[in-house]
XYZ file of C-alpha atoms in Angstrom:
621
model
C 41.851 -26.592 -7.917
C 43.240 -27.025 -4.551
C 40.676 -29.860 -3.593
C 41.669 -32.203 -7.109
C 45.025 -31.889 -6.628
C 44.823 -34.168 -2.891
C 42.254 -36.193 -5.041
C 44.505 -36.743 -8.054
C 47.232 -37.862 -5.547
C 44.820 -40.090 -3.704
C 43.839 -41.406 -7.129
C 47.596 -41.872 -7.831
C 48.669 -43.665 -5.150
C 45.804 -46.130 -4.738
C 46.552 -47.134 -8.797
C 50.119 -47.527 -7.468
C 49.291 -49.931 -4.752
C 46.921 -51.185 -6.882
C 49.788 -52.612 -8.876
C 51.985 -53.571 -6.366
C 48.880 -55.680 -5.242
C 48.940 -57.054 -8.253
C 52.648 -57.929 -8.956
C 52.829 -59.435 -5.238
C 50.130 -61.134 -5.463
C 50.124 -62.810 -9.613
C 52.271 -65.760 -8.157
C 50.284 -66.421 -5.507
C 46.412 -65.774 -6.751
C 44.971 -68.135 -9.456
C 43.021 -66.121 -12.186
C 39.461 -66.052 -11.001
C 40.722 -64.903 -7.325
C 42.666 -62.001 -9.414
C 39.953 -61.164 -11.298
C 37.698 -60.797 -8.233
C 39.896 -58.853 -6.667
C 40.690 -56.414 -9.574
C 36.635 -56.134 -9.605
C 36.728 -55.435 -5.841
C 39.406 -52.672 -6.207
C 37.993 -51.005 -9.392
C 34.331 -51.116 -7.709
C 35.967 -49.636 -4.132
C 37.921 -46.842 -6.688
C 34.815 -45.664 -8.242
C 32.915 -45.491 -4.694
C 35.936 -43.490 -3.432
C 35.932 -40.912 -6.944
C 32.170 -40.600 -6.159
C 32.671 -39.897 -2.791
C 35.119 -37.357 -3.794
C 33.330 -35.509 -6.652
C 29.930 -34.931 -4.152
C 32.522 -33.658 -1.295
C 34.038 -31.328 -4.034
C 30.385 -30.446 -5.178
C 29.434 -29.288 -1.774
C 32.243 -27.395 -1.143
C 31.987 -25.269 -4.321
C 28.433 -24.911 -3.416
C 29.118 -23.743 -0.190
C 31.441 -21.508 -1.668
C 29.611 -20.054 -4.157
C 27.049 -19.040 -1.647
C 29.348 -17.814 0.756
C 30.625 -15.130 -2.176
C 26.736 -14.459 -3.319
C 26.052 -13.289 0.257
C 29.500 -10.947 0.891
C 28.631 -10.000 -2.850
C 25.054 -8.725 -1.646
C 26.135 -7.260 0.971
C 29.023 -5.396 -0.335
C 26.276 -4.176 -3.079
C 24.169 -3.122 -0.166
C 26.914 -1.122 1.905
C 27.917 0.099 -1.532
C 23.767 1.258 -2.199
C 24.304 2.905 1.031
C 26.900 5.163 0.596
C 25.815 5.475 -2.902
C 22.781 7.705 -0.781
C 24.871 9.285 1.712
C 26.945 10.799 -0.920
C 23.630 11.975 -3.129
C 21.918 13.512 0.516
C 25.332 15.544 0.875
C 25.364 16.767 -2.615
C 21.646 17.381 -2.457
C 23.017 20.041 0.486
C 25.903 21.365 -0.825
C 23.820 22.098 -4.003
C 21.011 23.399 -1.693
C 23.557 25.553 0.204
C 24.535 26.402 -3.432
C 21.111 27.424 -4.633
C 21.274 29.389 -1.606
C 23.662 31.420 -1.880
C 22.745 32.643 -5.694
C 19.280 33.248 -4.234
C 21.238 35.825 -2.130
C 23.324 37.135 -4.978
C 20.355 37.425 -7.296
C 18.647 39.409 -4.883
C 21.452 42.027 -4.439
C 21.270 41.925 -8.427
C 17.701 42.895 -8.199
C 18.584 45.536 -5.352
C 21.484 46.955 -7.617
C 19.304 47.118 -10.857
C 16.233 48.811 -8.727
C 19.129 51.469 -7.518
C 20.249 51.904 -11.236
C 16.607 51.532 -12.005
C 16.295 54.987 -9.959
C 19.506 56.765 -11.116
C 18.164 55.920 -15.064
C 14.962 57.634 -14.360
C 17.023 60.853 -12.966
C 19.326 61.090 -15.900
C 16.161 60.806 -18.257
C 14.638 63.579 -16.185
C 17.413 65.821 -16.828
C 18.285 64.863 -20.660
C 14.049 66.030 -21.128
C 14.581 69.160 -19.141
C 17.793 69.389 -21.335
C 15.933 68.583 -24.479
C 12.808 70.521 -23.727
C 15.716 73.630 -23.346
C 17.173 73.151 -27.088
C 13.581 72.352 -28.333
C 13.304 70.404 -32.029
C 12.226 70.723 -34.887
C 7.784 70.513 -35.867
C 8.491 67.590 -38.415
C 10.979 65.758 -36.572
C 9.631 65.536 -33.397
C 5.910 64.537 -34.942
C 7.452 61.572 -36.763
C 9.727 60.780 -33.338
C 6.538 60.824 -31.339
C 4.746 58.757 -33.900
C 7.497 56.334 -34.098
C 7.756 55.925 -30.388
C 4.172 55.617 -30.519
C 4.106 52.861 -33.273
C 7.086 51.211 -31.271
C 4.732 51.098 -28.018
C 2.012 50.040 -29.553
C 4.299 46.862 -30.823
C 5.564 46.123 -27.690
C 2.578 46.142 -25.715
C 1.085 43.662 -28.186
C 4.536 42.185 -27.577
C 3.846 41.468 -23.960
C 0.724 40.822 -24.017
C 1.201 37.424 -26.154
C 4.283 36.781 -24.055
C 1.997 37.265 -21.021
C -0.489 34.789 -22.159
C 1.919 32.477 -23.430
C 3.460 32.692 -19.455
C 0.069 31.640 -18.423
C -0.635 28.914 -20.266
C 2.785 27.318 -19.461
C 2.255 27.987 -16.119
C -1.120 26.581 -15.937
C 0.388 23.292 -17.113
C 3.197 23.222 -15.403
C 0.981 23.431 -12.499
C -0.936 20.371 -13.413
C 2.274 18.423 -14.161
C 3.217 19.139 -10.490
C -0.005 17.935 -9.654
C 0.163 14.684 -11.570
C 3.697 14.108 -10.454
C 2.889 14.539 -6.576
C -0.562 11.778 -7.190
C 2.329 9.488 -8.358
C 4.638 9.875 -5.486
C 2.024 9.834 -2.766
C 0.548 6.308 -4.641
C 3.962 5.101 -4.893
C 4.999 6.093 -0.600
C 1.656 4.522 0.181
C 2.511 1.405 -2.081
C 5.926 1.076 -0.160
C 4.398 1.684 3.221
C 1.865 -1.104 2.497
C 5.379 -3.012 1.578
C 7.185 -2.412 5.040
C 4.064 -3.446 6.719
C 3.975 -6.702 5.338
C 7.362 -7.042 5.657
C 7.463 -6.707 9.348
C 4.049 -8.826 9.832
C 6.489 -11.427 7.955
C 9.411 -11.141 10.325
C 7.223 -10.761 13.072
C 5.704 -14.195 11.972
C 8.805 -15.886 11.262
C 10.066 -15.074 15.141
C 6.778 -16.281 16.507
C 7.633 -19.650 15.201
C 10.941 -19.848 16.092
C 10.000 -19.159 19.510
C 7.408 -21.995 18.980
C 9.752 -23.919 17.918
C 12.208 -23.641 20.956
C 9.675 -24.361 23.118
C 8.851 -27.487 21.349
C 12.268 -28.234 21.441
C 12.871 -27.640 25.243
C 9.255 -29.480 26.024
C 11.466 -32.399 24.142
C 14.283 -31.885 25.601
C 12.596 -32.375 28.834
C 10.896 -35.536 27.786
C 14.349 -37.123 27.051
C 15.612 -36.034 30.383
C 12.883 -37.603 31.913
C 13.249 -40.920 29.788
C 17.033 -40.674 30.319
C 16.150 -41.058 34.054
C 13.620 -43.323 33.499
C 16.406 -45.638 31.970
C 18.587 -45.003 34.670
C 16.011 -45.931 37.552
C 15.202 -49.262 35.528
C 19.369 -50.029 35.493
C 19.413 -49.240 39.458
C 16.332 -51.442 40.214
C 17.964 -53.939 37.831
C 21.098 -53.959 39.507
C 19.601 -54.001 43.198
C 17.414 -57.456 42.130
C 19.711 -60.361 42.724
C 19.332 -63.303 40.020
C 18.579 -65.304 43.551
C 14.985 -63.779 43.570
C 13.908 -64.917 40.858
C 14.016 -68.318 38.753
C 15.715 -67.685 35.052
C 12.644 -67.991 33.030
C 10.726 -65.105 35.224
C 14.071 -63.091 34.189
C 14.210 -63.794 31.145
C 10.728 -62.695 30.432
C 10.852 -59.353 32.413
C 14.209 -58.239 30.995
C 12.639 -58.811 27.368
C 9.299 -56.948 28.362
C 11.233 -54.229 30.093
C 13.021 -54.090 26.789
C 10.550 -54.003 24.545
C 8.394 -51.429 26.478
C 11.481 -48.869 27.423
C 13.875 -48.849 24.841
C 12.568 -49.639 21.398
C 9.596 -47.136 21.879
C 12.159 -44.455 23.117
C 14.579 -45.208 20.478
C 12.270 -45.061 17.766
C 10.757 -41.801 18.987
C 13.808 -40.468 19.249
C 15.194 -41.286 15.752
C 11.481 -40.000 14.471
C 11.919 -36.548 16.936
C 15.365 -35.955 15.628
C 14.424 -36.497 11.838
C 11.538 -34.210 12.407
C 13.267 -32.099 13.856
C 16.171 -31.822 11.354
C 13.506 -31.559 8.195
C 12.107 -28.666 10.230
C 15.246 -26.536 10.797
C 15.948 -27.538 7.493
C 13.012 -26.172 5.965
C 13.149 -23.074 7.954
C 16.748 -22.492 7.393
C 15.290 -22.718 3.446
C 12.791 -20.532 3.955
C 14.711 -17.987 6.208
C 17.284 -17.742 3.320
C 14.797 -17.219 0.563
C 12.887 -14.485 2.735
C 16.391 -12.885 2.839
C 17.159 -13.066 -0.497
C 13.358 -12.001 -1.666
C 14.244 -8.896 1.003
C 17.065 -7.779 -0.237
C 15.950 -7.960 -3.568
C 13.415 -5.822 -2.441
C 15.558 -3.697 -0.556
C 17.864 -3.092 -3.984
C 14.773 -2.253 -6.047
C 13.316 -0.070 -3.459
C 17.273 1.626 -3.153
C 16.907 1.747 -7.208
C 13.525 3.411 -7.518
C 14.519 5.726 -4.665
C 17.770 7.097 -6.431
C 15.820 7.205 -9.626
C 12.872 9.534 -7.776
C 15.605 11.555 -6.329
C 17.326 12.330 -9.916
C 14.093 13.292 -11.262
C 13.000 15.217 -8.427
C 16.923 16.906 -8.972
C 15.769 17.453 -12.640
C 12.806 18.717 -11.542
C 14.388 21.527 -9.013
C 16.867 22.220 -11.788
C 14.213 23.182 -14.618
C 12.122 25.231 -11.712
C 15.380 26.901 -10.910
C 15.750 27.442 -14.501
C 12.463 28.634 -15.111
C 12.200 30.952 -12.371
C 15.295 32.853 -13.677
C 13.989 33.131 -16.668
C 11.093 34.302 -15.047
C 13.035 36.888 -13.431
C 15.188 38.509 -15.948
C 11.586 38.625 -17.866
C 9.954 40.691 -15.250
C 12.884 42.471 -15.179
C 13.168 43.430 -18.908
C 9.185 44.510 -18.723
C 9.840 46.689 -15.893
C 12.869 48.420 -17.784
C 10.443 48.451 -20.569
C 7.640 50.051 -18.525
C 10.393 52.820 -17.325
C 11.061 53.392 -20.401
C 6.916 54.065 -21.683
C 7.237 56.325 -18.748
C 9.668 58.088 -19.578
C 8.788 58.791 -22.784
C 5.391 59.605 -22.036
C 6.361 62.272 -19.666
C 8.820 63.089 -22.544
C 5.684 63.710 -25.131
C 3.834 65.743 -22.073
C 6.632 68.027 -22.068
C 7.426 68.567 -25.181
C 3.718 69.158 -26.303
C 3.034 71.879 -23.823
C 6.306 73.323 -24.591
C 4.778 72.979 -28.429
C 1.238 74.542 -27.968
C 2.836 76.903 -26.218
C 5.211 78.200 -28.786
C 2.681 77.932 -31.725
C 0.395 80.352 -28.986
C 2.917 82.843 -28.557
C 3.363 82.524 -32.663
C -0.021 83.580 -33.299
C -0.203 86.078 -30.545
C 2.775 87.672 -32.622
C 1.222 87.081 -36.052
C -1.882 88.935 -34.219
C -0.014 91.755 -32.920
C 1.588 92.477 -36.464
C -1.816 92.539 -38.241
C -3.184 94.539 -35.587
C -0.182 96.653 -36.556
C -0.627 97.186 -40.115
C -4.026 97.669 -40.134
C -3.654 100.539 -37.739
C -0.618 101.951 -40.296
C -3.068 101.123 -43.042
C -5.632 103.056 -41.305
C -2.891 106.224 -40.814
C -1.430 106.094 -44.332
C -5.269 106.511 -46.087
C -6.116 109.270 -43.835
C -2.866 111.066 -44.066
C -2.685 110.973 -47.477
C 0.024 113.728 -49.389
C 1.519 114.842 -51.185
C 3.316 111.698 -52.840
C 0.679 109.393 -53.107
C 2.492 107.263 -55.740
C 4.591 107.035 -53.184
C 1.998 106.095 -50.559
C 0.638 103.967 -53.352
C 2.982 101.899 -53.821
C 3.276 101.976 -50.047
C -0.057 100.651 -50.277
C 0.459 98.103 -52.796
C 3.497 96.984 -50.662
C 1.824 96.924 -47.807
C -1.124 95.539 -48.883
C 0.680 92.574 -50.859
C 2.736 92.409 -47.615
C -0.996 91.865 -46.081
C -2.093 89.153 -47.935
C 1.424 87.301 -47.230
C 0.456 87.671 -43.467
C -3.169 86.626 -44.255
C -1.716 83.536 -45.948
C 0.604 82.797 -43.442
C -2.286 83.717 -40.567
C -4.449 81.109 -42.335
C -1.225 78.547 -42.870
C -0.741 79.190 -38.934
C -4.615 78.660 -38.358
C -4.154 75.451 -40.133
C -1.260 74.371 -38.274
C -3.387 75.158 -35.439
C -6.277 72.978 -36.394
C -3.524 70.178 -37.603
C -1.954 70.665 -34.083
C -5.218 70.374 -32.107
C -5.784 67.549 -34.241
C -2.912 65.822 -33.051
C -3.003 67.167 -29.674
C -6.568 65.183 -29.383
C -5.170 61.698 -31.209
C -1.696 62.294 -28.521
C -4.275 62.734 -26.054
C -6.363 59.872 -27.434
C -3.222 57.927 -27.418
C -2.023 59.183 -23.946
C -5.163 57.781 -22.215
C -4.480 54.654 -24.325
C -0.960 54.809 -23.164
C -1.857 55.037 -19.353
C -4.938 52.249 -19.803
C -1.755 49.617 -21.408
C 0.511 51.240 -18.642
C -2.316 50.496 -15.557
C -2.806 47.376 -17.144
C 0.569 46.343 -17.357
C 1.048 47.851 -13.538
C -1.406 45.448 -12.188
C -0.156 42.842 -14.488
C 3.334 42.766 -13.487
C 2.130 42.866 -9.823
C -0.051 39.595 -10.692
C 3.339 38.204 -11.900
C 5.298 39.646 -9.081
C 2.747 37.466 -6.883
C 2.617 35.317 -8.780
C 6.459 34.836 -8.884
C 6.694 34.990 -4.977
C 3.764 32.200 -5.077
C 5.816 30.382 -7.210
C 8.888 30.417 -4.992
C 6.815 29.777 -1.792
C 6.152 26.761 -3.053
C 9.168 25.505 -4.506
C 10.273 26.231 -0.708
C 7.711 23.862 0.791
C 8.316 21.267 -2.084
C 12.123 21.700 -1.653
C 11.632 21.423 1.915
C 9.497 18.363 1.352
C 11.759 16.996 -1.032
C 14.322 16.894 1.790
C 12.054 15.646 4.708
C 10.825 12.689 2.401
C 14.851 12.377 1.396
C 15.447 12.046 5.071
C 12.319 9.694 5.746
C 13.930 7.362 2.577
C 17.609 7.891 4.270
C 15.958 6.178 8.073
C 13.756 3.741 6.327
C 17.155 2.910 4.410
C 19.140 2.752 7.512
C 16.239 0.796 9.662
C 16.053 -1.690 6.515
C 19.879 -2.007 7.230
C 19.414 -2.065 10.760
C 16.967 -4.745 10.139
C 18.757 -6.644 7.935
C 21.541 -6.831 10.148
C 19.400 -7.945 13.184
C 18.118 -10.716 10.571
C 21.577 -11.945 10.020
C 22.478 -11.690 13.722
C 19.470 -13.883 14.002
C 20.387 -16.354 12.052
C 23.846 -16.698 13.214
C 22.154 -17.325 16.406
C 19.297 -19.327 14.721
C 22.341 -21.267 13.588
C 24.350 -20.902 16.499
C 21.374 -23.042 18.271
C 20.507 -25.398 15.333
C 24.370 -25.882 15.663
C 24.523 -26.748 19.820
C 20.204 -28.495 19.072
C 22.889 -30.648 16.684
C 25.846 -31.289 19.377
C 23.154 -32.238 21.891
C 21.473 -34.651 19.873
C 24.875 -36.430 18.369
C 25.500 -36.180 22.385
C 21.951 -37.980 23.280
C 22.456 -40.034 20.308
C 26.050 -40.999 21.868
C 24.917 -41.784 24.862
C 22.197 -43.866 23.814
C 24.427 -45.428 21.605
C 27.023 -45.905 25.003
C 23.224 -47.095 26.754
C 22.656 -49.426 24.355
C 25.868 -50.740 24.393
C 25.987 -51.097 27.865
C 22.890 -53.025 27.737
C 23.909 -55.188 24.653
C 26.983 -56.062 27.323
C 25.075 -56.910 30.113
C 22.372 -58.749 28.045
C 25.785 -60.522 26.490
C 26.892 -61.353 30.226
C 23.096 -61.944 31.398
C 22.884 -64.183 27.980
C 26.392 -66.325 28.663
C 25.794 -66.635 32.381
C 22.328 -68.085 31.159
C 23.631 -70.055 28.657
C 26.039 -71.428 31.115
C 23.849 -72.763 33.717
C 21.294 -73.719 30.871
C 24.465 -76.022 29.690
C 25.090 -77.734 32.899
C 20.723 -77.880 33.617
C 20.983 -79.701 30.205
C 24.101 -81.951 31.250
C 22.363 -83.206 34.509
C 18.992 -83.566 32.630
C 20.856 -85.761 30.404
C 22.484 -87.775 32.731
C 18.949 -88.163 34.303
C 18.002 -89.023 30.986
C 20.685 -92.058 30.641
C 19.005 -93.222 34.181
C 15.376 -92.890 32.831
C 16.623 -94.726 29.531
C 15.464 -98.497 28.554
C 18.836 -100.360 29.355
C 17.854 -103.201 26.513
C 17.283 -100.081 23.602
C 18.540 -97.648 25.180
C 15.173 -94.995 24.489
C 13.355 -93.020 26.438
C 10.040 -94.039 27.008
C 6.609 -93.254 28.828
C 5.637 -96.565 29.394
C 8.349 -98.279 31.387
C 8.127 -101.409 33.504
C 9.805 -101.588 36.685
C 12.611 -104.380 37.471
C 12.880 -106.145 40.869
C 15.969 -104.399 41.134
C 14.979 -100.932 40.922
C 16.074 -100.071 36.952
C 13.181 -100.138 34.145
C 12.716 -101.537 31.104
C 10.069 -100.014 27.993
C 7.073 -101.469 27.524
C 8.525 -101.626 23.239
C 11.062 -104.597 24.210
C 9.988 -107.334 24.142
C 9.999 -110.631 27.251
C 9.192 -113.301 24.587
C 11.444 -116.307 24.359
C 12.794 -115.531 28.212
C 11.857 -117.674 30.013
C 9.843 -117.650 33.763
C 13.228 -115.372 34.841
C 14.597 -111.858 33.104
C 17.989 -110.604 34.065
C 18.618 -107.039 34.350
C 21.524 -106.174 31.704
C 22.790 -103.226 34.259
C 23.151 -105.315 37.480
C 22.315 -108.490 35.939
C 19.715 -109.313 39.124
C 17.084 -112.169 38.400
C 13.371 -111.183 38.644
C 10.733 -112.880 37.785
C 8.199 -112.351 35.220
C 5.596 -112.690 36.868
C 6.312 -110.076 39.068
C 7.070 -107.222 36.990
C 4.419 -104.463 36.254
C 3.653 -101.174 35.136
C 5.332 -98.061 36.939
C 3.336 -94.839 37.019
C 6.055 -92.603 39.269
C 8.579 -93.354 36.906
C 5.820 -92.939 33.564
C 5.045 -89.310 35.192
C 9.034 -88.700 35.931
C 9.679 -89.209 32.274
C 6.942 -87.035 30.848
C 8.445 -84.342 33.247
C 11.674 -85.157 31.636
C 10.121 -84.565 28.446
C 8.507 -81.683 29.455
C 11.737 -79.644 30.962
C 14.009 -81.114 27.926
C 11.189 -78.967 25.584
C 11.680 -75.917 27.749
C 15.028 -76.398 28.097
C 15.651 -76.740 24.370
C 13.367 -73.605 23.372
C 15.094 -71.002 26.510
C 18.392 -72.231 24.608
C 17.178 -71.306 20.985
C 15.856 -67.340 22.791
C 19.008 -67.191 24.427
C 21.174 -68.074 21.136
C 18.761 -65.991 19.399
């Protein structure tokens, strides 16, 4: 907007002009020299708008990529910090990660001391229970319960064990897959950087190639500059004395043509050259660093884009290993708690067998007992044996209650051994599962501090490769600002390659001129003394002319008194006597003849009119 408005004016005032032009100028102009003029100012108008537009043009072109190149920058510095700030939260989250690291494991310290007091508190509760002592029936269905509950949860674990593998064994070959991709995609990018420094190392090679072209020209336009300036001294040392005009003539026009219009036109040729070439590299400079930092922005994209999955990544490891962890930790409460109860049923079936022992021993005893009063009551038999009979059938029916309950006890016995061999049965079971689980849990314990081993390494390859991206970012910008310090200076010395040349080109321009004015002086001084050859030759001329018809002829006859007379007039109808028309002298016929000095003067005549008449024409020319 700010260039039309000075354009508008312009515009404004010439149409105003325009019309006083016109209302001065009506009166005095006819209509055809109006006309022209209106043509002349209309065509001058539209050479001035065009003139205008292609200035405007180039300036919004210039500015356009002026603001393209702050805009790629500022996208750059702004891809920059966009990394510094992800490094430092990649820290303080690594810090953070840290510290709950530290805090889970005093969790894990804490639970294992709990762990310990649990198991001493269900010590004493089984020393308190194996004091009170339950009942038959309710402690066989508690222990078959439990038994039926362990049985569950081994299967439980198991399934939960193997489902642990299997996710592990494929999360294991996703890590695998995912570091193939990152080392083809590093050695993709270092195959990248190579290039891209064989590139710029190219692109300095021939600018260097390129200066020394330049100087090796600049030094062969020293050398013609004093070339030209030897040529002016010796030209100024020979005097115009030495030598006749024709001889100069012909050497300052050689000298000419050999010297200058060689130089000149090499020159004009070298500097067009020379222009198309800085032009062209300028191009292709600019296009490299555009293609660059294109590359650079995709290679900043990619890179943030690796880093937030590899953050992803870290996260769902993190994840998983605490879930890991409160796993392990539920089996091992779990485990306690199988071995607590087992040493619970150990107890409490000793403490069984031996009651039911000590229960027969007593049931023994009392048999032994009656049979020995049964044994005293039928020997001392009495005097009241109804008495003693009934005795009898007391003690006898009291017999056959024991016998019963001596056979119920045997079959308690047999129903207790019974299940003292499936407890046992089940114990061995129980201690197999309980081994197995041992050794288990200490594969996953290894397992888990395999796991975060390497999730150590990767994390601390994660942040050596973040570092290796963070200097290849900051050598990229390092290199990119080098590149555009080059080409300021690249165009710092196209710009002074530019002054010098307008400055050669000024001074040949001031040479030529120089030259032009002494070939002006050279040609007037020439044309001078060619005027006043040509005067005297033509007064010579007026001598050498036939006095009768007044030509200039080769064949001349020679008077008595010394003027001449051409051979083309005629002596008829004279006489014996012919009187000179000059001097008016009588000679006689008879005695005039044929003159060969003055026949050769006039062809000389001839001859130096000729050369005369063409050195005019070069001169004028």
């Amino acid at each position: 907007m700010q260039d039309e408005k000075p354009i508008e004016t312009a515009m404004l005032s010439l149409t105003e002009r325009k019309n006083k032009l016109r209302s001065k100028d009506l009166k005095k102009l006819s209509s055809s020299q109006i006309t022209q003029a209106t043509l002349e100012t209309d065509f001058k108008l539209c050479k001035m708008i065009e003139v205008a537009q292609n200035d405007k043009e180039l300036i919004e072109i210039q500015r356009k990529a002026i603001y393209m190149q702050r805009l790629e920058f500022h996208s750059l510095s702004l891809n920059h910090e966009a990394l510094q700030r992800n490094f430092e939260a990649l820290s303080n989250q690594v810090l953070v990660e840290r510290q709950e690291k530290a805090e889970l494991q005093l969790k894990i310290n804490q639970l294992a001391n709990e762990r310990l007091s649990i198991n001493d508190r269900i010590k004493e509760l089984q020393d308190k229970l194996g004091a009170v002592g339950l009942g038959d029936r309710e402690y066989d269905m508690r222990k078959e319960n439990e038994i039926k509950e362990l049985r569950e949860n081994l299967e439980l674990r198991r399934q939960q064990i193997e489902q642990l593998k299997s996710d592990l064994q494929k999360r294991i070959k996703k890590i695998n897959e995912i570091e193939s991709k990152n080392e083809i995609i590093i050695q993709g990018k270092d195959k990248e950087i190579s290039t891209l420094t064989a590139d710029l190392r190219a692109n300095n090679d021939l600018m260097k190639e390129t200066m020394a072209q330049y100087r090796a020209k600049q030094q062969t336009l020293q050398l013609a500059q004093g070339k030209i300036i030897d040529l002016e001294s010796k030209l100024k040392q020979k005097t115009e004395a030495d030598m006749t005009m024709k001889e100069v003539i012909e050497r300052v026009r050689i000298e000419l043509n050999q010297q200058y219009v060689p130089l000149i036109s090499q020159l004009k040729e070298e500097a067009h050259a020379r222009n198309s070439f800085y032009q062209r590299e300028m191009e292709k400079m600019e296009n490299a660093f555009g293609e660059r930092t294109q590359a650079l922005e995709d290679r900043v994209r990619a890179q943030d884009l690796q880093l937030q999955d590899w953050i992803a990544k870290y996260n769902d490891k993190c994840k998983e290993c605490a879930s890991y962890i409160s796993i392990s930790e539920h089996r091992l409460q779990q485990y306690n708690e199988l071995l607590s109860k087992k040493k619970e049923l150990e107890d409490s079936k000793g403490e069984h067998i031996q009651n039911l022992e000590s229960e027969l021993h007593k049931k023994d005893e009392e048999t032994l007992q009656l049979k020995s009063e049964l044994f005293q009551l039928e020997q001392g038999i009495g005097e009241d044996k109804r008495e003693e009979i009934r005795e009898l059938g007391h003690f006898k029916e009291r017999v056959i209650l024991l016998e019963q309950q001596l056979m119920l006890s045997v079959e308690k016995c047999d129903m207790l051994q019974a299940q003292m061999v499936s407890i046992q049965n089940d114990r061995d079971e129980a201690v197999a599962n309980a081994k197995k689980l041992v050794q288990k849990l200490e594969e996953t314990d290894r397992f888990k501090q395999h796991i975060e081993d390497r999730n150590e390494e990767k994390y601390l390859e994660m942040r050596r490769e973040i570092a290796d991206r963070c200097n290849q970012v900051m050598s990229l910008q390092l290199e990119i600002q080098r590149l555009t310090n080059e080409k300021l200076i690249d165009k710092q010395v196209i710009d002074e390659l530019e002054r010098r040349i307008d400055y050669d080109r000024d001074k040949l321009y001031k040479l030529q001129k120089e030259d032009s004015e002494l070939f002006t002086t050279f040609k007037t001084q020439t044309t001078e003394e060619l005027t006043n050859l040509k005067r005297s030759f033509e007064k010579i001329g007026k001598d050498l002319m036939c006095k009768s018809c007044w030509k200039l002829g080769t064949d001349c006859l020679m008077l008595k008194c010394g003027h001449s007379l051409c051979s083309t007039c005629s002596l008829k109808g004279v006489g014996d006597v012919f009187y000179c028309k000059e001097c008016m002298e009588e000679t006689e016929i008879s005695t005039i003849s044929r003159s060969q000095p003055i026949k050769q003067i006039s062809l000389n005549y001839i001859m130096s009119k000729k050369i005369l008449e063409s050195v005019l024409s070069l001169v004028s020319t």
